[in-house]
């Protein structure tokens, strides 16, 4: 599995794009999607919600389990991916692309976000 | 028992195939190879190949093997014809279910009992103790068998290309010794998927050769390797109980709606068997005043009920989910649950499942959710 270099990563297996005008895109990594198995239901934060770094802001349900979705940064949700709500399997088939989950206007971000290489090493361990 | 997980004879092959492995009852077993949904659909429409070598085989031989099983189990195994198999249970003296089993009669004086991996030692110990007064030998055969299952509508055709055994003459719930791809095997027409299919008991040293032969023979028919994840959704759709979920020592066969497996009219041992008294009372209770019944639930929404979640109606808890998963065949989440008799009739309105605080509406249905066309 290769983790795109231009993204940053949380230890809860979310990825975060570079911010444009303060807005970044959030998804879960291929490692996380693969660990979950087939995702069948996605509850995403709603537009206008404030999410807090490290806290649960939704859930992803797979055949065998349900997992909390954590916010990698603090901010206001400006868009949720309706395509994923309609077809949660996008999270498995294109975790770094069409399977993105929400966009957030960042007000604060933690220091411990990982680079692609650091995240690759983290998941290898 | 050591803490290190046990590995089947096919372990290296699973890793080569890229399987996601999981701990299951102390065994390191394939959970899935790719998408569990695709594996599920393959079994329903084509064929799937499973490694089930974690199941526990126990052999009883001797002139009183049948009588010993009649005493130890709730079924009437001495009446089983040679070459046939039976679904049965082993219960505690108090009526609680120790395990559900499949028993094959291999010869006049030889039976093979197949226990769930998690209960194999418990069943072995109980059978050894209960058979002590009979002329029979109880043998732990767990190390002597690997078990492969080919399940799905294409399974008969795939197997026919590899064996001279009379598969057309082999009925559902029957087994015969034969040779598959040159490998000596007990060929059984059993499974846990709701589909037609076969379970092949072979020597562990032959398992990889047989797996490869089945894979080669089945590729054109769409056979894929399948893990335990899809086995669970397949059995759930087929309404088949799983030990530790629908069946526990706290439930009797009658509580689980499976009272038919208890045979009170045995002719051996003066009709006595372990649990007889308690099960007689359980049968009466189930007929006159059942506390809870096992039902199916189908979601109206998309959130998935899990084992242990409460079933609620009119603001009160009326039951508990024992198994739940998204059903690939129905396209909706489904569950099996124990529900108070007042809310257990198919079509009962106003039943919900408490999914992490949110009451999601569910339809009460009769089991199974899925039945194959014959």
Short mmCIF file of C-alpha atoms in Angstrom, two decimals:
data_model
loop_
_atom_site.label_atom_id
_atom_site.label_comp_id
_atom_site.label_asym_id
_atom_site.label_seq_id
_atom_site.Cartn_x
_atom_site.Cartn_y
_atom_site.Cartn_z
CA UNK A 1 0.00 0.00 0.00
CA UNK A 2 1.40 3.40 -0.87
CA UNK A 3 0.44 6.52 1.01
CA UNK A 4 0.40 9.69 -1.11
CA UNK A 5 3.33 11.98 -0.25
CA UNK A 6 1.33 15.22 -0.39
CA UNK A 7 -1.01 14.15 2.43
CA UNK A 8 -0.56 14.15 6.17
CA UNK A 9 -1.80 11.39 8.45
CA UNK A 10 -3.18 10.83 11.95
CA UNK A 11 -2.44 7.83 14.14
CA UNK A 12 -6.18 7.08 13.95
CA UNK A 13 -5.63 6.44 10.21
CA UNK A 14 -7.22 9.57 8.76
CA UNK A 15 -5.52 11.48 5.98
CA UNK A 16 -5.61 15.27 5.56
CA UNK A 17 -4.93 17.17 2.37
CA UNK A 18 -3.00 20.40 2.18
CA UNK A 19 -5.36 23.28 3.01
CA UNK A 20 -6.54 25.67 0.30
CA UNK A 21 -7.99 28.89 1.71
CA UNK A 22 -7.93 27.11 5.07
CA UNK A 23 -10.07 24.19 3.87
CA UNK A 24 -8.67 20.63 3.85
CA UNK A 25 -10.14 17.30 2.77
CA UNK A 26 -10.30 14.34 5.18
CA UNK A 27 -10.54 10.62 4.46
CA UNK A 28 -9.35 7.34 5.89
CA UNK A 29 -6.26 5.58 4.62
CA UNK A 30 -6.10 2.51 2.46
CA UNK A 31 -4.61 0.71 5.46
CA UNK A 32 -7.68 1.59 7.54
CA UNK A 33 -10.13 0.75 4.76
CA UNK A 34 -8.45 -2.59 4.24
CA UNK A 35 -8.52 -3.34 7.97
CA UNK A 36 -12.22 -2.53 8.19
CA UNK A 37 -13.26 -4.77 5.33
CA UNK A 38 -16.22 -3.84 3.14
CA UNK A 39 -17.65 -0.55 4.43
CA UNK A 40 -21.45 -0.67 4.27
CA UNK A 41 -22.53 2.47 6.11
CA UNK A 42 -20.95 5.85 6.66
CA UNK A 43 -22.23 8.40 9.14
CA UNK A 44 -20.38 11.60 8.34
CA UNK A 45 -20.40 14.91 10.22
CA UNK A 46 -22.94 17.42 8.87
CA UNK A 47 -22.10 20.71 7.20
CA UNK A 48 -21.81 23.32 9.94
CA UNK A 49 -20.70 20.85 12.62
CA UNK A 50 -17.62 21.74 14.61
CA UNK A 51 -15.23 18.83 14.85
CA UNK A 52 -12.40 18.58 17.37
CA UNK A 53 -9.02 17.05 16.68
CA UNK A 54 -8.80 13.53 18.13
CA UNK A 55 -12.51 13.29 18.87
CA UNK A 56 -15.13 11.13 17.20
CA UNK A 57 -17.14 12.89 14.50
CA UNK A 58 -18.88 9.98 12.77
CA UNK A 59 -18.73 6.26 12.21
CA UNK A 60 -17.89 3.74 9.54
CA UNK A 61 -19.66 0.42 9.60
CA UNK A 62 -18.26 -2.68 7.91
CA UNK A 63 -19.46 -6.24 7.68
CA UNK A 64 -17.78 -7.23 10.91
CA UNK A 65 -17.56 -4.09 12.98
CA UNK A 66 -18.23 -0.41 13.48
CA UNK A 67 -15.41 2.11 13.91
CA UNK A 68 -15.43 5.69 15.05
CA UNK A 69 -14.31 8.30 12.58
CA UNK A 70 -11.96 10.77 14.28
CA UNK A 71 -11.27 14.33 13.23
CA UNK A 72 -7.57 14.88 12.49
CA UNK A 73 -7.95 18.64 13.04
CA UNK A 74 -10.32 21.09 14.72
CA UNK A 75 -12.64 23.17 12.57
CA UNK A 76 -15.98 23.58 10.87
CA UNK A 77 -17.30 21.03 8.38
CA UNK A 78 -18.03 22.73 5.06
CA UNK A 79 -18.87 19.68 2.95
CA UNK A 80 -19.64 15.97 3.47
CA UNK A 81 -19.17 13.49 0.63
CA UNK A 82 -22.71 12.49 -0.36
CA UNK A 83 -21.28 9.97 -2.85
CA UNK A 84 -19.84 7.98 0.07
CA UNK A 85 -23.13 8.16 1.98
CA UNK A 86 -24.87 6.76 -1.11
CA UNK A 87 -22.17 4.20 -1.89
CA UNK A 88 -19.94 3.48 1.13
CA UNK A 89 -17.86 0.99 -0.89
CA UNK A 90 -16.05 4.02 -2.35
CA UNK A 91 -14.10 4.09 0.92
CA UNK A 92 -12.64 0.69 -0.01
CA UNK A 93 -12.23 1.19 -3.74
CA UNK A 94 -10.77 4.71 -3.72
CA UNK A 95 -9.83 5.72 -0.15
CA UNK A 96 -7.53 8.56 -1.27
CA UNK A 97 -9.76 9.83 -4.07
CA UNK A 98 -13.52 9.43 -4.58
CA UNK A 99 -13.84 7.91 -1.11
CA UNK A 100 -12.92 11.12 0.73
CA UNK A 101 -15.24 11.82 3.67
CA UNK A 102 -15.54 15.52 4.50
CA UNK A 103 -13.97 18.94 4.07
CA UNK A 104 -13.11 21.04 7.08
CA UNK A 105 -12.22 24.73 7.58
CA UNK A 106 -9.32 24.38 9.98
CA UNK A 107 -9.19 26.49 13.14
CA UNK A 108 -6.57 24.42 14.95
CA UNK A 109 -4.43 21.43 14.21
CA UNK A 110 -2.38 19.17 16.46
CA UNK A 111 1.39 18.91 16.14
CA UNK A 112 1.50 15.15 15.86
CA UNK A 113 0.22 14.68 12.30
CA UNK A 114 2.53 12.34 10.39
CA UNK A 115 4.20 12.60 7.01
CA UNK A 116 3.55 9.85 4.47
CA UNK A 117 6.86 8.16 5.32
CA UNK A 118 6.22 8.43 9.06
CA UNK A 119 2.73 6.97 8.62
CA UNK A 120 4.04 4.12 6.48
CA UNK A 121 6.56 3.31 9.21
CA UNK A 122 3.81 3.62 11.87
CA UNK A 123 1.54 1.11 10.15
CA UNK A 124 4.40 -1.26 9.36
CA UNK A 125 5.13 -1.53 13.08
CA UNK B 1 -2.73 -25.10 25.58
CA UNK B 2 -0.10 -22.60 24.61
CA UNK B 3 -0.78 -18.99 23.76
CA UNK B 4 0.62 -19.29 20.24
CA UNK B 5 -2.18 -19.57 17.71
CA UNK B 6 -2.59 -22.92 15.98
CA UNK B 7 -2.12 -22.99 12.24
CA UNK B 8 -3.81 -25.24 9.75
CA UNK B 9 -2.01 -27.30 7.11
CA UNK B 10 -2.98 -24.59 4.60
CA UNK B 11 -1.53 -21.69 6.57
CA UNK B 12 1.36 -20.91 4.22
CA UNK B 13 -0.97 -21.08 1.22
CA UNK B 14 -3.40 -18.61 2.81
CA UNK B 15 -0.57 -16.14 3.32
CA UNK B 16 0.57 -16.58 -0.27
CA UNK B 17 -2.98 -15.79 -1.34
CA UNK B 18 -2.88 -12.57 0.71
CA UNK B 19 -5.51 -13.57 3.22
CA UNK B 20 -6.34 -11.31 6.15
CA UNK B 21 -5.89 -13.67 9.07
CA UNK B 22 -7.78 -13.57 12.36
CA UNK B 23 -7.68 -15.40 15.67
CA UNK B 24 -10.60 -17.78 15.91
CA UNK B 25 -10.87 -20.06 18.95
CA UNK B 26 -7.10 -20.17 19.25
CA UNK B 27 -6.54 -20.77 15.54
CA UNK B 28 -5.06 -18.33 13.05
CA UNK B 29 -7.70 -18.51 10.30
CA UNK B 30 -8.42 -16.67 7.04
CA UNK B 31 -10.99 -13.91 7.63
CA UNK B 32 -11.12 -12.93 3.96
CA UNK B 33 -8.86 -12.95 0.91
CA UNK B 34 -10.25 -9.82 -0.76
CA UNK B 35 -13.76 -8.44 -0.40
CA UNK B 36 -15.92 -10.53 1.95
CA UNK B 37 -18.95 -9.33 0.00
CA UNK B 38 -17.55 -10.72 -3.26
CA UNK B 39 -16.75 -14.01 -1.52
CA UNK B 40 -20.32 -14.19 -0.19
CA UNK B 41 -21.79 -13.56 -3.63
CA UNK B 42 -19.47 -16.17 -5.18
CA UNK B 43 -20.86 -18.85 -2.85
CA UNK B 44 -24.45 -17.85 -3.59
CA UNK B 45 -23.99 -17.75 -7.36
CA UNK B 46 -20.91 -19.84 -8.24
CA UNK B 47 -18.64 -21.55 -5.71
CA UNK B 48 -16.38 -20.83 -2.76
CA UNK B 49 -13.54 -22.82 -1.20
CA UNK B 50 -13.07 -22.75 2.58
CA UNK B 51 -10.41 -24.04 4.98
CA UNK B 52 -12.31 -25.30 8.02
CA UNK B 53 -9.50 -27.33 9.53
CA UNK B 54 -10.12 -25.75 12.93
CA UNK B 55 -13.25 -27.85 13.41
CA UNK B 56 -12.84 -30.64 15.99
CA UNK B 57 -13.17 -34.27 14.93
CA UNK B 58 -13.79 -37.01 17.50
CA UNK B 59 -14.19 -40.66 16.47
CA UNK B 60 -16.13 -43.29 18.39
CA UNK B 61 -15.59 -46.94 17.54
CA UNK B 62 -16.80 -50.20 19.00
CA UNK B 63 -19.96 -52.30 19.42
CA UNK B 64 -21.68 -49.74 21.67
CA UNK B 65 -20.56 -46.54 19.94
CA UNK B 66 -24.14 -45.75 18.89
CA UNK B 67 -25.50 -46.40 22.37
CA UNK B 68 -22.82 -44.21 23.89
CA UNK B 69 -23.77 -41.36 21.57
CA UNK B 70 -27.46 -41.88 22.30
CA UNK B 71 -26.62 -41.42 25.98
CA UNK B 72 -24.22 -38.51 25.49
CA UNK B 73 -26.17 -36.47 22.91
CA UNK B 74 -29.80 -35.42 22.49
CA UNK B 75 -30.20 -37.21 19.15
CA UNK B 76 -30.95 -40.81 18.22
CA UNK B 77 -27.65 -41.71 16.63
CA UNK B 78 -27.91 -45.51 16.86
CA UNK B 79 -30.78 -45.19 14.38
CA UNK B 80 -28.61 -43.29 11.88
CA UNK B 81 -27.93 -45.29 8.72
CA UNK B 82 -24.33 -45.95 7.74
CA UNK B 83 -23.26 -43.20 5.35
CA UNK B 84 -25.65 -40.60 6.73
CA UNK B 85 -25.06 -37.54 8.89
CA UNK B 86 -27.18 -35.78 11.49
CA UNK B 87 -27.26 -32.33 13.06
CA UNK B 88 -27.47 -32.74 16.82
CA UNK B 89 -26.43 -31.23 20.13
CA UNK B 90 -24.65 -32.14 23.33
CA UNK B 91 -26.33 -30.70 26.43
CA UNK B 92 -25.49 -30.37 30.09
CA UNK B 93 -27.49 -32.38 32.63
CA UNK B 94 -29.36 -29.11 33.27
CA UNK B 95 -30.36 -28.85 29.61
CA UNK B 96 -27.98 -26.04 28.55
CA UNK B 97 -26.31 -26.51 25.17
CA UNK B 98 -22.61 -27.44 25.34
CA UNK B 99 -22.25 -27.49 21.56
CA UNK B 100 -24.04 -28.19 18.32
CA UNK B 101 -22.55 -31.03 16.31
CA UNK B 102 -22.66 -32.95 13.09
CA UNK B 103 -22.34 -36.70 13.54
CA UNK B 104 -21.44 -38.97 10.62
CA UNK B 105 -21.96 -42.72 10.82
CA UNK B 106 -18.98 -44.03 8.86
CA UNK B 107 -19.51 -47.75 9.54
CA UNK B 108 -21.69 -50.01 11.63
CA UNK B 109 -19.36 -49.45 14.60
CA UNK B 110 -17.75 -46.12 13.73
CA UNK B 111 -19.02 -42.57 14.12
CA UNK B 112 -17.29 -39.23 13.60
CA UNK B 113 -18.45 -36.29 15.71
CA UNK B 114 -17.58 -32.81 14.41
CA UNK B 115 -17.54 -30.11 17.09
CA UNK B 116 -17.04 -26.37 16.85
CA UNK B 117 -13.40 -25.35 17.25
CA UNK B 118 -14.15 -23.34 20.39
CA UNK B 119 -15.84 -26.33 22.05
CA UNK B 120 -13.79 -29.25 20.73
CA UNK B 121 -12.04 -29.93 24.04
CA UNK B 122 -15.26 -29.58 26.05
CA UNK B 123 -17.02 -32.01 23.73
CA UNK B 124 -14.10 -34.45 23.78
CA UNK B 125 -14.03 -34.40 27.59
CA UNK B 126 -17.80 -34.83 27.89
CA UNK B 127 -17.93 -37.66 25.36
CA UNK B 128 -15.02 -39.43 27.05
CA UNK B 129 -16.76 -39.20 30.42
CA UNK B 130 -20.23 -40.11 29.20
CA UNK B 131 -19.01 -43.04 27.08
CA UNK B 132 -17.08 -44.61 29.96
CA UNK B 133 -19.73 -47.21 30.73
CA UNK B 134 -20.05 -48.36 27.11
CA UNK B 135 -18.01 -50.67 24.90
CA UNK B 136 -16.57 -47.93 22.77
CA UNK B 137 -13.35 -46.07 22.29
CA UNK B 138 -13.40 -42.26 22.08
CA UNK B 139 -10.53 -40.97 19.96
CA UNK B 140 -9.35 -37.37 19.60
CA UNK B 141 -8.89 -37.04 15.82
CA UNK B 142 -8.27 -33.29 15.63
CA UNK B 143 -4.67 -33.74 14.50
CA UNK B 144 -5.62 -36.29 11.86
CA UNK B 145 -7.90 -34.20 9.68
CA UNK B 146 -7.82 -31.10 7.59
CA UNK B 147 -11.25 -29.97 6.38
CA UNK B 148 -11.94 -28.21 3.08
CA UNK B 149 -15.42 -27.12 2.01
CA UNK B 150 -16.60 -26.40 -1.53
CA UNK B 151 -19.91 -24.58 -1.38
CA UNK B 152 -22.23 -23.10 -3.97
CA UNK B 153 -24.27 -24.09 -7.02
CA UNK B 154 -21.16 -24.94 -9.06
CA UNK B 155 -19.74 -27.15 -6.29
CA UNK B 156 -21.13 -30.47 -7.60
CA UNK B 157 -19.76 -29.89 -11.10
CA UNK B 158 -16.34 -28.90 -9.81
CA UNK B 159 -16.07 -31.91 -7.55
CA UNK B 160 -17.33 -34.31 -10.22
CA UNK B 161 -14.39 -33.40 -12.41
CA UNK B 162 -12.03 -34.62 -9.67
CA UNK B 163 -13.66 -37.80 -8.37
CA UNK B 164 -15.26 -41.05 -9.43
CA UNK B 165 -17.38 -41.08 -6.29
CA UNK B 166 -21.14 -41.23 -6.89
CA UNK B 167 -21.97 -37.63 -6.03
CA UNK B 168 -25.44 -37.82 -7.59
CA UNK B 169 -26.24 -40.65 -5.20
CA UNK B 170 -24.87 -38.69 -2.24
CA UNK B 171 -27.79 -37.05 -0.46
CA UNK B 172 -27.78 -33.88 1.59
CA UNK B 173 -26.46 -34.81 5.05
CA UNK B 174 -24.65 -37.93 3.88
CA UNK B 175 -20.99 -38.83 3.59
CA UNK B 176 -18.95 -41.51 1.86
CA UNK B 177 -15.27 -42.38 1.62
CA UNK B 178 -13.72 -41.71 -1.77
CA UNK B 179 -10.84 -40.16 -3.60
CA UNK B 180 -10.74 -36.54 -4.78
CA UNK B 181 -7.85 -35.53 -7.07
CA UNK B 182 -6.01 -38.65 -5.91
CA UNK B 183 -6.45 -37.70 -2.25
CA UNK B 184 -8.33 -40.11 0.05
CA UNK B 185 -11.22 -38.17 1.55
CA UNK B 186 -14.43 -38.49 3.46
CA UNK B 187 -16.77 -36.71 1.07
CA UNK B 188 -19.77 -35.22 2.89
CA UNK B 189 -22.66 -33.31 1.42
CA UNK B 190 -22.85 -30.86 4.29
CA UNK B 191 -21.97 -27.24 4.90
CA UNK B 192 -22.90 -24.09 6.73
CA UNK B 193 -23.78 -21.70 3.95
CA UNK B 194 -27.33 -22.50 2.86
CA UNK B 195 -26.01 -23.71 -0.49
CA UNK B 196 -25.40 -27.14 -1.95
CA UNK B 197 -21.84 -28.21 -1.36
CA UNK B 198 -19.36 -30.63 0.07
CA UNK B 199 -17.05 -30.92 3.04
CA UNK B 200 -13.89 -32.95 2.45
CA UNK B 201 -12.12 -34.47 5.45
CA UNK B 202 -8.55 -35.37 4.46
CA UNK B 203 -5.15 -36.01 6.00
CA UNK B 204 -3.42 -32.69 6.76
CA UNK B 205 -0.52 -33.68 4.51
CA UNK B 206 -2.92 -33.89 1.55
CA UNK B 207 -4.69 -30.60 2.20
CA UNK B 208 -2.57 -28.32 0.04
CA UNK B 209 -2.63 -30.71 -2.92
CA UNK B 210 -6.42 -30.94 -2.70
CA UNK B 211 -6.82 -27.15 -2.34
CA UNK B 212 -4.75 -26.58 -5.48
CA UNK B 213 -6.65 -29.23 -7.44
CA UNK B 214 -10.01 -27.71 -6.44
CA UNK B 215 -8.78 -24.24 -7.32
CA UNK B 216 -7.59 -25.40 -10.76
CA UNK B 217 -10.81 -27.32 -11.43
CA UNK B 218 -13.04 -24.49 -10.23
CA UNK B 219 -11.46 -21.41 -11.73
CA UNK B 220 -13.51 -21.49 -14.92
CA UNK B 221 -16.70 -21.94 -12.88
CA UNK B 222 -15.85 -18.88 -10.79
CA UNK B 223 -14.67 -20.60 -7.62
CA UNK B 224 -12.82 -18.28 -5.22
CA UNK B 225 -11.17 -18.86 -1.83
CA UNK B 226 -13.44 -17.71 0.99
CA UNK B 227 -12.78 -16.74 4.60
CA UNK B 228 -14.69 -16.98 7.84
CA UNK B 229 -16.21 -13.50 7.44
CA UNK B 230 -18.42 -14.51 4.53
CA UNK B 231 -19.11 -17.88 6.12
CA UNK B 232 -20.74 -15.95 8.96
CA UNK B 233 -22.95 -13.80 6.72
CA UNK B 234 -23.88 -16.87 4.65
CA UNK B 235 -25.00 -18.85 7.70
CA UNK B 236 -26.78 -15.81 9.10
CA UNK B 237 -28.85 -15.39 5.93
CA UNK B 238 -29.60 -19.12 6.05
CA UNK B 239 -30.83 -18.72 9.65
CA UNK B 240 -28.30 -21.21 10.99
CA UNK B 241 -27.37 -20.77 14.65
CA UNK B 242 -23.80 -20.12 15.78
CA UNK B 243 -22.48 -21.42 19.05
CA UNK B 244 -21.71 -18.59 21.46
CA UNK B 245 -24.34 -16.41 19.81
CA UNK B 246 -27.71 -18.13 19.36
CA UNK B 247 -26.63 -21.22 21.33
CA UNK B 248 -25.03 -21.14 24.79
CA UNK B 249 -25.08 -23.12 28.02
CA UNK B 250 -27.80 -20.67 29.14
CA UNK B 251 -30.14 -21.85 26.37
CA UNK B 252 -31.76 -25.22 25.75
CA UNK B 253 -32.52 -26.54 22.26
CA UNK B 254 -36.16 -25.63 22.87
CA UNK B 255 -35.29 -22.02 23.71
CA UNK B 256 -33.47 -21.82 20.40
CA UNK B 257 -36.43 -23.16 18.43
CA UNK B 258 -34.47 -26.33 17.71
CA UNK B 259 -36.37 -28.70 19.99
CA UNK B 260 -36.79 -31.08 17.08
CA UNK B 261 -33.20 -32.27 17.52
CA UNK B 262 -34.09 -33.69 20.97
CA UNK B 263 -35.27 -37.28 20.58
CA UNK B 264 -37.09 -38.44 23.70
CA UNK B 265 -38.15 -41.72 22.07
CA UNK B 266 -34.75 -43.42 22.00
CA UNK B 267 -34.85 -47.18 22.35
CA UNK B 268 -31.35 -47.61 23.76
CA UNK B 269 -30.27 -47.20 27.40
CA UNK B 270 -33.93 -47.46 28.44
CA UNK B 271 -34.37 -44.11 26.75
CA UNK B 272 -32.09 -42.36 29.21
CA UNK B 273 -29.68 -39.64 28.06
CA UNK B 274 -27.80 -36.75 29.64
CA UNK B 275 -30.19 -33.86 30.19
CA UNK B 276 -33.39 -35.83 29.65
CA UNK B 277 -35.21 -34.60 32.74
CA UNK B 278 -34.31 -30.94 32.29
CA UNK B 279 -35.09 -31.03 28.57
CA UNK B 280 -38.51 -32.58 29.22
CA UNK B 281 -39.30 -29.59 31.42
CA UNK B 282 -37.84 -27.20 28.83
CA UNK B 283 -40.07 -28.70 26.13
CA UNK B 284 -43.17 -28.12 28.25
CA UNK B 285 -42.13 -24.58 29.07
CA UNK B 286 -41.49 -23.77 25.42
CA UNK B 287 -44.87 -25.17 24.38
CA UNK B 288 -46.97 -23.48 27.06
CA UNK B 289 -45.15 -20.32 28.12
CA UNK B 290 -42.09 -19.46 26.02
CA UNK B 291 -40.14 -16.59 27.54
CA UNK B 292 -38.39 -15.55 24.36
CA UNK B 293 -38.28 -16.76 20.79
CA UNK B 294 -35.57 -16.66 18.18
CA UNK B 295 -36.66 -14.43 15.28
CA UNK B 296 -35.25 -12.67 12.27
CA UNK B 297 -35.04 -8.88 12.02
CA UNK B 298 -34.66 -6.92 8.77
CA UNK B 299 -33.58 -3.27 8.92
CA UNK B 300 -35.48 -0.50 7.27
CA UNK B 301 -32.39 1.68 7.46
CA UNK B 302 -28.71 0.99 6.92
CA UNK B 303 -27.24 0.80 10.40
CA UNK B 304 -26.15 -2.65 11.42
CA UNK B 305 -27.28 -4.40 14.60
CA UNK B 306 -24.58 -6.34 16.46
CA UNK B 307 -24.65 -9.15 19.03
CA UNK B 308 -25.71 -7.83 22.42
CA UNK B 309 -27.71 -4.84 21.17
CA UNK B 310 -31.15 -4.43 22.76
CA UNK B 311 -34.40 -4.97 20.90
CA UNK B 312 -36.94 -2.39 22.06
CA UNK B 313 -40.67 -1.80 21.66
CA UNK B 314 -42.82 0.88 23.31
CA UNK B 315 -39.74 2.19 25.09
CA UNK B 316 -39.01 -1.13 26.82
CA UNK B 317 -36.34 -3.75 26.16
CA UNK B 318 -38.07 -6.81 24.69
CA UNK B 319 -35.10 -8.79 23.45
CA UNK B 320 -31.47 -9.00 22.45
CA UNK B 321 -29.65 -9.37 19.16
CA UNK B 322 -27.48 -12.51 18.99
CA UNK B 323 -26.01 -12.01 15.50
CA UNK B 324 -26.22 -9.17 13.01
CA UNK B 325 -24.59 -8.14 9.75
CA UNK B 326 -25.27 -6.42 6.47
CA UNK B 327 -26.85 -9.04 4.20
CA UNK B 328 -25.29 -9.03 0.73
CA UNK B 329 -28.23 -11.01 -0.68
CA UNK B 330 -30.99 -8.81 0.79
CA UNK B 331 -29.01 -5.59 0.52
CA UNK B 332 -30.06 -4.63 4.05
CA UNK B 333 -28.79 -5.24 7.56
CA UNK B 334 -30.27 -8.35 9.16
CA UNK B 335 -30.15 -9.86 12.63
CA UNK B 336 -31.13 -12.89 14.63
CA UNK B 337 -32.51 -12.00 18.05
CA UNK B 338 -34.21 -13.47 21.08
CA UNK B 339 -37.45 -11.51 21.47
CA UNK B 340 -40.27 -11.74 24.03
CA UNK B 341 -43.04 -13.94 22.70
CA UNK B 342 -45.45 -10.98 22.60
CA UNK B 343 -43.30 -9.28 19.95
CA UNK B 344 -42.02 -12.37 18.15
CA UNK B 345 -44.73 -12.91 15.53
CA UNK B 346 -43.64 -12.12 11.96
CA UNK B 347 -44.97 -8.72 10.99
CA UNK B 348 -45.08 -7.35 14.55
CA UNK B 349 -45.03 -3.55 14.33
CA UNK B 350 -43.03 -1.05 16.33
CA UNK B 351 -39.91 -3.11 16.96
CA UNK B 352 -36.54 -1.31 16.98
CA UNK B 353 -32.93 -2.10 17.71
CA UNK B 354 -30.98 0.23 19.98
CA UNK B 355 -27.91 1.00 17.87
CA UNK B 356 -25.63 3.05 20.09
CA UNK B 357 -28.54 5.05 21.48
CA UNK B 358 -30.54 5.44 18.29
CA UNK B 359 -33.66 3.30 17.95
CA UNK B 360 -33.62 1.99 14.38
CA UNK B 361 -36.85 0.40 13.07
CA UNK B 362 -36.79 -3.31 12.23
CA UNK B 363 -39.25 -5.74 10.72
CA UNK B 364 -39.81 -9.05 12.54
CA UNK B 365 -39.63 -11.99 10.12
CA UNK B 366 -39.51 -15.77 10.30
CA UNK B 367 -36.13 -17.42 9.78
CA UNK B 368 -34.36 -18.09 7.46
CA UNK B 369 -33.80 -14.89 5.51
CA UNK B 370 -32.61 -16.86 2.50
CA UNK B 371 -33.48 -20.28 1.16
CA UNK B 372 -31.92 -21.60 -2.01
CA UNK B 373 -34.09 -22.87 -4.82
CA UNK B 374 -33.88 -26.63 -5.22
#
